Short mmCIF file of C-alpha atoms in Angstrom, two decimals:
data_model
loop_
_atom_site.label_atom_id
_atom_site.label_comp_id
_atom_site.label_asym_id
_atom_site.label_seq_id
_atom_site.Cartn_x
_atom_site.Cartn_y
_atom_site.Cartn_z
CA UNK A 1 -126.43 -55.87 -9.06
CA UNK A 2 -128.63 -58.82 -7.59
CA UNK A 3 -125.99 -60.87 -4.93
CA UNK A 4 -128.64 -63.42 -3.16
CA UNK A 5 -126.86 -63.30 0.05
CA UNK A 6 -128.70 -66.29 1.53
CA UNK A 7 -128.06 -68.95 -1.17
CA UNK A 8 -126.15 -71.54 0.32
CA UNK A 9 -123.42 -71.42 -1.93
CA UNK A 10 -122.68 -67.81 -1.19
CA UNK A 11 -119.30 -67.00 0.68
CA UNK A 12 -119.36 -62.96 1.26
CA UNK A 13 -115.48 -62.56 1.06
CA UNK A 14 -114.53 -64.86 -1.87
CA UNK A 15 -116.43 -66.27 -4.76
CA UNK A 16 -118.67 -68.98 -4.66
CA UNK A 17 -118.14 -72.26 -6.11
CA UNK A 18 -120.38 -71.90 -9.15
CA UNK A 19 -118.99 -68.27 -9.89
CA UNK A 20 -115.19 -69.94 -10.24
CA UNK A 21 -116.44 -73.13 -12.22
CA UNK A 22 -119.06 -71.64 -14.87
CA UNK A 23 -118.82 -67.72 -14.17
CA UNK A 24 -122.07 -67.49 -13.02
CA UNK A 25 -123.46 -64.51 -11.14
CA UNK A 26 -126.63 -63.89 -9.08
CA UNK A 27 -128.76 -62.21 -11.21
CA UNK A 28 -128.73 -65.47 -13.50
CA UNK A 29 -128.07 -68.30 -11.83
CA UNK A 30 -128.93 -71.65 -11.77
CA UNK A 31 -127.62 -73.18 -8.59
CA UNK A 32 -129.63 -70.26 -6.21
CA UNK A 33 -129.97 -72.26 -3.34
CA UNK A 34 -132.39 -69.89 -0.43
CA UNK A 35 -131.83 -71.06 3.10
CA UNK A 36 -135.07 -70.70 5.14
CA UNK A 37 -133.77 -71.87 8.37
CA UNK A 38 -130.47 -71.62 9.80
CA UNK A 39 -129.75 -74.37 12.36
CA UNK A 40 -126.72 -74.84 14.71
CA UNK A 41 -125.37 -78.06 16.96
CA UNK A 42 -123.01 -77.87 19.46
CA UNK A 43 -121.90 -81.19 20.69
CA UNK A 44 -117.87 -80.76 21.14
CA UNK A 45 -117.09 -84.42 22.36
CA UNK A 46 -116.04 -87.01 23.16
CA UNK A 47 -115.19 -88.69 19.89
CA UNK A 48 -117.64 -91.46 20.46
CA UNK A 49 -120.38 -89.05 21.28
CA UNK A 50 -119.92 -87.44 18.21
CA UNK A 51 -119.97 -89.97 16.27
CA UNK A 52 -123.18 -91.94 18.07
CA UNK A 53 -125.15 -87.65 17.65
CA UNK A 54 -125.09 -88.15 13.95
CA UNK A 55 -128.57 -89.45 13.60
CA UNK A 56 -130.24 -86.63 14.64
CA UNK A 57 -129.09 -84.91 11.35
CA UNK A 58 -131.10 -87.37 9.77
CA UNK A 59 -134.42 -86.14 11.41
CA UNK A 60 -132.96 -82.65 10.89
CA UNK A 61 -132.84 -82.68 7.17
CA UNK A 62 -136.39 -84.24 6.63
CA UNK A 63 -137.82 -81.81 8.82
CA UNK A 64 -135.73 -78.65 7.70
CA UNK A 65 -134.76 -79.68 3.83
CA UNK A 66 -133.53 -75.81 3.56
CA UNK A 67 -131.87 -75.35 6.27
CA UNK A 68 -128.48 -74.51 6.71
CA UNK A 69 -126.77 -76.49 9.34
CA UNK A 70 -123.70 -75.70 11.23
CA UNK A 71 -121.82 -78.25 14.15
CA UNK A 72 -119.33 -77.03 16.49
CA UNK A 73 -117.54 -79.94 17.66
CA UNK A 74 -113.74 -80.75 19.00
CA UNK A 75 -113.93 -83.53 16.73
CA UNK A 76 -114.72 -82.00 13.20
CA UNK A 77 -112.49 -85.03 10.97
CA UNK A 78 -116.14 -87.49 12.42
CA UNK A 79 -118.82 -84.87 11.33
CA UNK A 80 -120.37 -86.07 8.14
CA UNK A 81 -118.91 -83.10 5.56
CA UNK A 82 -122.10 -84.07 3.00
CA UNK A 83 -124.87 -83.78 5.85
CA UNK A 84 -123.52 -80.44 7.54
CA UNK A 85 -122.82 -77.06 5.85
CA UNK A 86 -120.54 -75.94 8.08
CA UNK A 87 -118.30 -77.43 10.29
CA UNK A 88 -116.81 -75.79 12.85
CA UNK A 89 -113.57 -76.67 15.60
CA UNK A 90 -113.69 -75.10 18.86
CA UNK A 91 -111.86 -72.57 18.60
CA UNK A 92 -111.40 -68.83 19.10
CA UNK A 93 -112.00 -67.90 15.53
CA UNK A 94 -115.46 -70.02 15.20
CA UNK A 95 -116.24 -69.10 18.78
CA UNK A 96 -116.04 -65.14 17.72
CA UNK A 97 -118.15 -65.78 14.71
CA UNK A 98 -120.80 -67.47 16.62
CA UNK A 99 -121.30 -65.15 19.19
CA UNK A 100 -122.01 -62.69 16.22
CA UNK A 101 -124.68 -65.37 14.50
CA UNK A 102 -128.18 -65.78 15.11
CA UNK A 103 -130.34 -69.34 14.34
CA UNK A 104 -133.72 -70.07 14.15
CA UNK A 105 -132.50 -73.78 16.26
CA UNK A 106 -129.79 -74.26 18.80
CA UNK A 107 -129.16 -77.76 19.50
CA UNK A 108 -126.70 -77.68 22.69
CA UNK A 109 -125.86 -81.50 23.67
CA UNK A 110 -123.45 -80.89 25.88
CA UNK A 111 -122.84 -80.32 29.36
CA UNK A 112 -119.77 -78.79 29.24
CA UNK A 113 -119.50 -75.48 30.46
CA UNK A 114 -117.85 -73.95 28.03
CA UNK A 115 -120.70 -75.02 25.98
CA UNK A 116 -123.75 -74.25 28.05
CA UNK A 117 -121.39 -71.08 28.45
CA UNK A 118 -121.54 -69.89 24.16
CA UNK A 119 -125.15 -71.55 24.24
CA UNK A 120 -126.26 -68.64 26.66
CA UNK A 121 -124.32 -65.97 24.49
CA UNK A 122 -125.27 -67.16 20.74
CA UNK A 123 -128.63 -65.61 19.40
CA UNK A 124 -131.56 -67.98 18.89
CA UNK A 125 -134.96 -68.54 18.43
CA UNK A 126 -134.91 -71.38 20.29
CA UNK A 127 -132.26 -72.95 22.35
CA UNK A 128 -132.70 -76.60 23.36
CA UNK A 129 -130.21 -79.04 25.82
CA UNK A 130 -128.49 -77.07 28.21
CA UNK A 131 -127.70 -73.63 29.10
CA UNK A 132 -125.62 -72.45 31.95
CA UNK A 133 -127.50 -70.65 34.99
CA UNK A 134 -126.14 -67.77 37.95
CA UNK A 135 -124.34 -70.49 39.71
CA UNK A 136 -122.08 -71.61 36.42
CA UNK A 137 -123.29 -75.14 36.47
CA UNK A 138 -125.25 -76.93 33.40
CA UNK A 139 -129.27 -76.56 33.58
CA UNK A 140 -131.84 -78.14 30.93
CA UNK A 141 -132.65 -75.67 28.37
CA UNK A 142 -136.19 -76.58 27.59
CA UNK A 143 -138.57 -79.34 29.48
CA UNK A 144 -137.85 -81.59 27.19
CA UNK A 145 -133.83 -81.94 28.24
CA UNK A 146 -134.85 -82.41 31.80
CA UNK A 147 -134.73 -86.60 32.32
CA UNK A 148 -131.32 -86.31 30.56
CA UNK A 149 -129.91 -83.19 32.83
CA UNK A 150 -131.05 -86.07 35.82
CA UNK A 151 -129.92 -88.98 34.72
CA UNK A 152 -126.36 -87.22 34.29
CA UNK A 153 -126.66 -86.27 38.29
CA UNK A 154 -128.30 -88.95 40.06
CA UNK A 155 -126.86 -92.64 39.35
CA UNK A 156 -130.38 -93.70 40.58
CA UNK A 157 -132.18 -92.04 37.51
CA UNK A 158 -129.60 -93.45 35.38
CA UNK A 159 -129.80 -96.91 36.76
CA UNK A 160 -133.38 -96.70 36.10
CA UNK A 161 -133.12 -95.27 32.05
CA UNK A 162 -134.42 -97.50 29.48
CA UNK A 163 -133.26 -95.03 26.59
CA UNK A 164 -130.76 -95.34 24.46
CA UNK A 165 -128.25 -92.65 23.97
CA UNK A 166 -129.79 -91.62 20.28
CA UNK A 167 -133.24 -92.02 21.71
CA UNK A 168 -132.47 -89.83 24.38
CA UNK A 169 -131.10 -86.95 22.20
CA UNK A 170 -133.70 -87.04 20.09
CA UNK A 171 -135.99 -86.30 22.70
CA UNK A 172 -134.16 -83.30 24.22
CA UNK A 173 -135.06 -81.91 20.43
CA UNK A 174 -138.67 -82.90 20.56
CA UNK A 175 -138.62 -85.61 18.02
CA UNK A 176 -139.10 -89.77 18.16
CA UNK A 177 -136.27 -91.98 17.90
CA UNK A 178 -136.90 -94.55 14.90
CA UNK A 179 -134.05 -96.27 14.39
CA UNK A 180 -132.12 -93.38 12.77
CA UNK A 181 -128.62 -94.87 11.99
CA UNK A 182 -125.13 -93.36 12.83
CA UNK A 183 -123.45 -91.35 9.62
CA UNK A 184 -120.02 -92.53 9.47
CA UNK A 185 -117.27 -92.27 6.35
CA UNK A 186 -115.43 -95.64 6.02
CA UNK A 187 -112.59 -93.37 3.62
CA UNK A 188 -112.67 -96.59 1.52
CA UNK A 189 -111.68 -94.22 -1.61
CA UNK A 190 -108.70 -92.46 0.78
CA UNK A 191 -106.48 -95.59 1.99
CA UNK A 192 -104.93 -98.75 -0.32
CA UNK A 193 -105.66 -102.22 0.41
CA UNK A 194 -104.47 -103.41 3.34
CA UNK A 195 -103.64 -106.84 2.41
CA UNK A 196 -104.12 -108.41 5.84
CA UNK A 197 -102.43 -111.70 5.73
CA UNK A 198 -105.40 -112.83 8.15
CA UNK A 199 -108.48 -115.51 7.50
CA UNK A 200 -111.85 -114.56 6.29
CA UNK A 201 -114.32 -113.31 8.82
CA UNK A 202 -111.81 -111.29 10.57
CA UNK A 203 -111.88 -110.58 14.29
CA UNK A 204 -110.62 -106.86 15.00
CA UNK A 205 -109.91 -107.00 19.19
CA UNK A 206 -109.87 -103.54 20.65
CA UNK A 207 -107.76 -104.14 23.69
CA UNK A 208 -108.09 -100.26 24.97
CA UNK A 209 -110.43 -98.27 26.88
CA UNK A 210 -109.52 -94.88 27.15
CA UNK A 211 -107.60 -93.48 30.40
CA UNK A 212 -110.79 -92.10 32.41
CA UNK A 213 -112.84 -95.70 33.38
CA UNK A 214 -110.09 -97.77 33.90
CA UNK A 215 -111.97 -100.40 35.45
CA UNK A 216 -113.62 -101.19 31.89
CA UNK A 217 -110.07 -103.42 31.09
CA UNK A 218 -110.07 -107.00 29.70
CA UNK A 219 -106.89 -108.34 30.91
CA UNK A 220 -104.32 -109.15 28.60
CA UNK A 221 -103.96 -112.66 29.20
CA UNK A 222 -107.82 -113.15 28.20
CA UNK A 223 -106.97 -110.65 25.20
CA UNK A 224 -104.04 -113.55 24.03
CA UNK A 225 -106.78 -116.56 24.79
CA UNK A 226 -109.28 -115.19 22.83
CA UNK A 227 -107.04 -114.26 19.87
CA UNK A 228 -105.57 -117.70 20.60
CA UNK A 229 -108.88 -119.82 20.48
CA UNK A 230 -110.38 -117.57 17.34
CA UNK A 231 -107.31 -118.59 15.49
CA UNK A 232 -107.53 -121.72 16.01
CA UNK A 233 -110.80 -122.25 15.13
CA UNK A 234 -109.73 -120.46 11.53
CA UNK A 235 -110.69 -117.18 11.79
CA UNK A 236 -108.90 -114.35 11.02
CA UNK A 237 -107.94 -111.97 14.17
CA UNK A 238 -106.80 -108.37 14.18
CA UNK A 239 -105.44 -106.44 17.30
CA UNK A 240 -106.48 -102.99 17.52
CA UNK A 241 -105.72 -99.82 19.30
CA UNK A 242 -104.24 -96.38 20.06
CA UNK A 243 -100.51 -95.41 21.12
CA UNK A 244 -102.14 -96.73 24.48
CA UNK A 245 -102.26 -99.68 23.77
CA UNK A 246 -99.17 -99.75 21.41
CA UNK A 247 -96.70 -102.36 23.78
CA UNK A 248 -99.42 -104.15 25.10
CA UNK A 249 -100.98 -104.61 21.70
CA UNK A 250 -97.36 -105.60 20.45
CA UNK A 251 -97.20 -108.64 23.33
CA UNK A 252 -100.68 -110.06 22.44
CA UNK A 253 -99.98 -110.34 19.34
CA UNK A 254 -96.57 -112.32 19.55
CA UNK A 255 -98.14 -114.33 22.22
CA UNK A 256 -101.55 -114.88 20.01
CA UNK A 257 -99.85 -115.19 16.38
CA UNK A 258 -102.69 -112.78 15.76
CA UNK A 259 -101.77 -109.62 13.26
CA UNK A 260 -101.21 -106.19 14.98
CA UNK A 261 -100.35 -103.52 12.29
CA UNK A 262 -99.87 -100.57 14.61
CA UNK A 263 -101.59 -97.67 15.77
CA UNK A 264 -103.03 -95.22 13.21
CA UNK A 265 -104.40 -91.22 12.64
CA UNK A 266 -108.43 -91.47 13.60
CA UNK A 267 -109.43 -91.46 9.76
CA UNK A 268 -106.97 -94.30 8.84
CA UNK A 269 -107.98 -96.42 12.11
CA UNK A 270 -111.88 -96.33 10.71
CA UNK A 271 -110.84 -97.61 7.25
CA UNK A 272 -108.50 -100.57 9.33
CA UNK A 273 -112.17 -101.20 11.28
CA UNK A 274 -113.87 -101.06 8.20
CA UNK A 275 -111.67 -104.20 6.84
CA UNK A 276 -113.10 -106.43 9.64
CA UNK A 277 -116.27 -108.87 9.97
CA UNK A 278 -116.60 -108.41 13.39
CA UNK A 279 -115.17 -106.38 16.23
CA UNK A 280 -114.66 -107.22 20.07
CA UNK A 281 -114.35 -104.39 21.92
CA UNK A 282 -115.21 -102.39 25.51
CA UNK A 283 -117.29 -98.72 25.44
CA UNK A 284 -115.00 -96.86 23.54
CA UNK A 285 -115.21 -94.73 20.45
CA UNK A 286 -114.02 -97.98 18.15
CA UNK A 287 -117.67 -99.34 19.28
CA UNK A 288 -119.46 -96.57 17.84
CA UNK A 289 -117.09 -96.47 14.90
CA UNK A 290 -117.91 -100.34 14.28
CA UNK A 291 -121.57 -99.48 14.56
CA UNK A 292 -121.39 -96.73 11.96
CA UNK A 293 -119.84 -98.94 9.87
CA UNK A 294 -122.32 -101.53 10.21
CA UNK A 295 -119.94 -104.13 11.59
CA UNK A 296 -120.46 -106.87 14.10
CA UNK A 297 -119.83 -106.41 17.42
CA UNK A 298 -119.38 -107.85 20.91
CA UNK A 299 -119.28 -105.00 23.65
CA UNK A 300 -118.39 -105.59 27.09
CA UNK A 301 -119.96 -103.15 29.66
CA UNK A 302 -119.58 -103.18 33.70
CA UNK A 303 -119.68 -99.46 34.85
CA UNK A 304 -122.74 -97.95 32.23
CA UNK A 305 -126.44 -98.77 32.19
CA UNK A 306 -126.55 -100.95 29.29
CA UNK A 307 -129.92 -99.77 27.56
CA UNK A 308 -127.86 -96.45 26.52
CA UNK A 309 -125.92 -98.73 23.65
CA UNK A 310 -128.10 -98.36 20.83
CA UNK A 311 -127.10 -102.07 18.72
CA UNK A 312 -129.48 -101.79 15.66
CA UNK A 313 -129.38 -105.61 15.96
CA UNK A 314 -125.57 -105.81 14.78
CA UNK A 315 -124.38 -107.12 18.21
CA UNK A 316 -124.22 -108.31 22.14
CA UNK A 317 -123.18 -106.77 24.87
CA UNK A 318 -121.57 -109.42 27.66
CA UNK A 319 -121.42 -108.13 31.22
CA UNK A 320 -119.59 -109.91 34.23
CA UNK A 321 -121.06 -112.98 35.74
CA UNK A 322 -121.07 -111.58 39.25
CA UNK A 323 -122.74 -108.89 40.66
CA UNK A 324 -120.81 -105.39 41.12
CA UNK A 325 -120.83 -101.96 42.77
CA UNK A 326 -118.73 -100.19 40.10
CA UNK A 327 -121.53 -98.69 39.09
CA UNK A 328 -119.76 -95.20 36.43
CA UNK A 329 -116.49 -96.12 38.69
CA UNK A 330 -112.98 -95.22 37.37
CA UNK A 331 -111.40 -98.47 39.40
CA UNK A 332 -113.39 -101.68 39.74
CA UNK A 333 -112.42 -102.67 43.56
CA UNK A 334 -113.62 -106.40 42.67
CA UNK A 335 -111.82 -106.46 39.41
CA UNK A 336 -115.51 -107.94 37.91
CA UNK A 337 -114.29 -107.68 33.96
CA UNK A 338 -112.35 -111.03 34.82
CA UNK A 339 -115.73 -112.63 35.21
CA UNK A 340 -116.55 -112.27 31.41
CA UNK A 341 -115.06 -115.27 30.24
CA UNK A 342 -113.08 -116.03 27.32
CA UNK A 343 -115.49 -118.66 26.26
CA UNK A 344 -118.02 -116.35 26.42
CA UNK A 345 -116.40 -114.07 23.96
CA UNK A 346 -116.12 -116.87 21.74
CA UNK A 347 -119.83 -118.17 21.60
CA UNK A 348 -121.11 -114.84 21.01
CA UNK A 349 -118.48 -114.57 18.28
CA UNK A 350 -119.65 -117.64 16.12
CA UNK A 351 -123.60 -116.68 16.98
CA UNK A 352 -122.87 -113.64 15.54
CA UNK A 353 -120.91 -114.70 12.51
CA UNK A 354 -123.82 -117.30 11.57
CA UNK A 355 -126.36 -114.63 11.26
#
């Protein structure tokens, strides 16, 4: 009996897909799909980062059309299903199988330790980003990774990178960055309409910014004045956020008139993005969502170096007005996100929406 073993379709404990829909076998089929190169990726979080990796599959599947690819991630609901063979949570059961596979490519983008950690145990022909060394702490994997291992140690490399985030991983896998976009499903075909009872463009505000860099908050009585002034210069606004930002999100709103629908699962809260024209938002995983979706966007930054935001010409980022020291700082001593002004907010709003 002929059992092609490395067709893509084939399962090894249960039938393939072809075998159950037209009784196919092997010896005779039409769907025999041979892998020639057997890739992994192990970039486990956060959600953002995730989301803002998926262009290197791009690059991946024009230079490896066979291959079979495989992503180990914390966040498998934002790995694109259709672009990746496998996906993979981080967890015991993947973890066990990996440690028994062997790939022609490793593609480690963490620093994690736990991932430099498998990345040093899993079989490869060649292993790029980071491995762990004798001491337990992250190293760069091949030359290549090195000006990203630094710039992640030494705020004075970082200060001084010109790359963008995408541009960066690409070269840690020995390719050029150009212009690969993000993957991203909107779910379009998973949620109803959400009937909005908002104006056309609409303004989604993301009020939140995660509970590590505190000192990246917009304070909620600029959040009410710019909902306030979009409104009243007709456009449609839309408060957004996580359980976070639940209460908070609940006073702008009845303070604005602007429409808050709640907090929603990840997959849901992309579709909600998906509905707007244009999103305001600090570093947070809605701005990558909004620029896999091709959206508008404003982005306020004060702690990162702002060439890592790769835009694709969909938005602005608006810093302070003043100088500040709170340079990858959890707490901004000088409180310098005041100094982006509401009226700021709102001209780079209506440049954008004229475009």
């Amino acid at each position: 009996m002929i059992i092609h073993q490395n067709c893509r379709f084939f399962k090894g404990d249960v039938p393939c897909v072809y075998h159950k829909k037209e009784k196919v076998e092997c010896g005779d089929c039409q769907y025999y799909d041979p892998i020639k190169e057997k890739v992994l990726i192990i970039k486990l979080g956060a959600a953002g980062d995730v989301i803002r990796t998926t262009p290197i599959l791009r690059k991946l599947k024009a230079e490896y059309p066979a291959a079979h690819i495989t992503w180990l991630t914390w966040s498998p609901e934002l790995v694109p299903a259709d672009w990746v063979d496998e996906i993979y949570p981080f967890d015991l059961k993947h973890i066990l199988t990996l440690q028994s596979s062997s790939f022609d490519l490793l593609l480690n983008l963490d620093k994690d330790k736990e991932a430099c950690a498998l990345t040093n145990q899993i079989s490869a022909k060649v292993k790029k980003g980071f491995l762990l060394n004798d001491f337990n702490r992250c190293v760069p994997a091949n030359k290549d990774s090195e000006q990203k291992f630094f710039t992640g140690i030494f705020d004075s490399a970082n200060k001084a990178n010109t790359k963008s985030y995408p541009e960066e991983i690409f070269e840690m896998c020995g390719y050029r960055f150009n212009g690969e976009k993000y993957i991203l499903d909107n779910f379009s075909g998973v949620y109803p309409d959400w009937n909005i009872p908002e104006n056309k463009p609409l303004i989604g505000l993301n009020t939140g910014c995660g509970g590590r860099w505190t000192s990246r908050l917009w304070s909620e009585e600029n959040w009410i004045g710019l909902a306030r002034t979009l409104k009243s210069k007709g456009k449609g606004v839309l408060i957004l956020g996580g359980p976070d930002e639940h209460e908070k999100n609940l006073r702008i709103a009845k303070k604005s008139g602007a429409t808050y629908l709640g907090h929603f699962p990840l997959k849901q809260f992309i579709n909600l993005v998906n509905q707007c024209n244009l999103v305001v938002t600090a570093v947070t995983m809605a701005m990558h969502i909004v620029i896999g979706l091709e959206k508008k966007l404003v982005l306020f930054n004060n702690i990162f170096n702002r060439h890592e935001f790769e835009m694709y010409g969909l938005g602005e980022i608006l810093e302070p007005a003043i100088e500040c020291d709170c340079y990858f700082s959890p707490k901004c001593p000088n409180n310098c996100m005041e100094h982006i002004y509401v009226e700021t907010v709102i001209d780079a709003c209506e440049r954008l929406l004229k475009e």
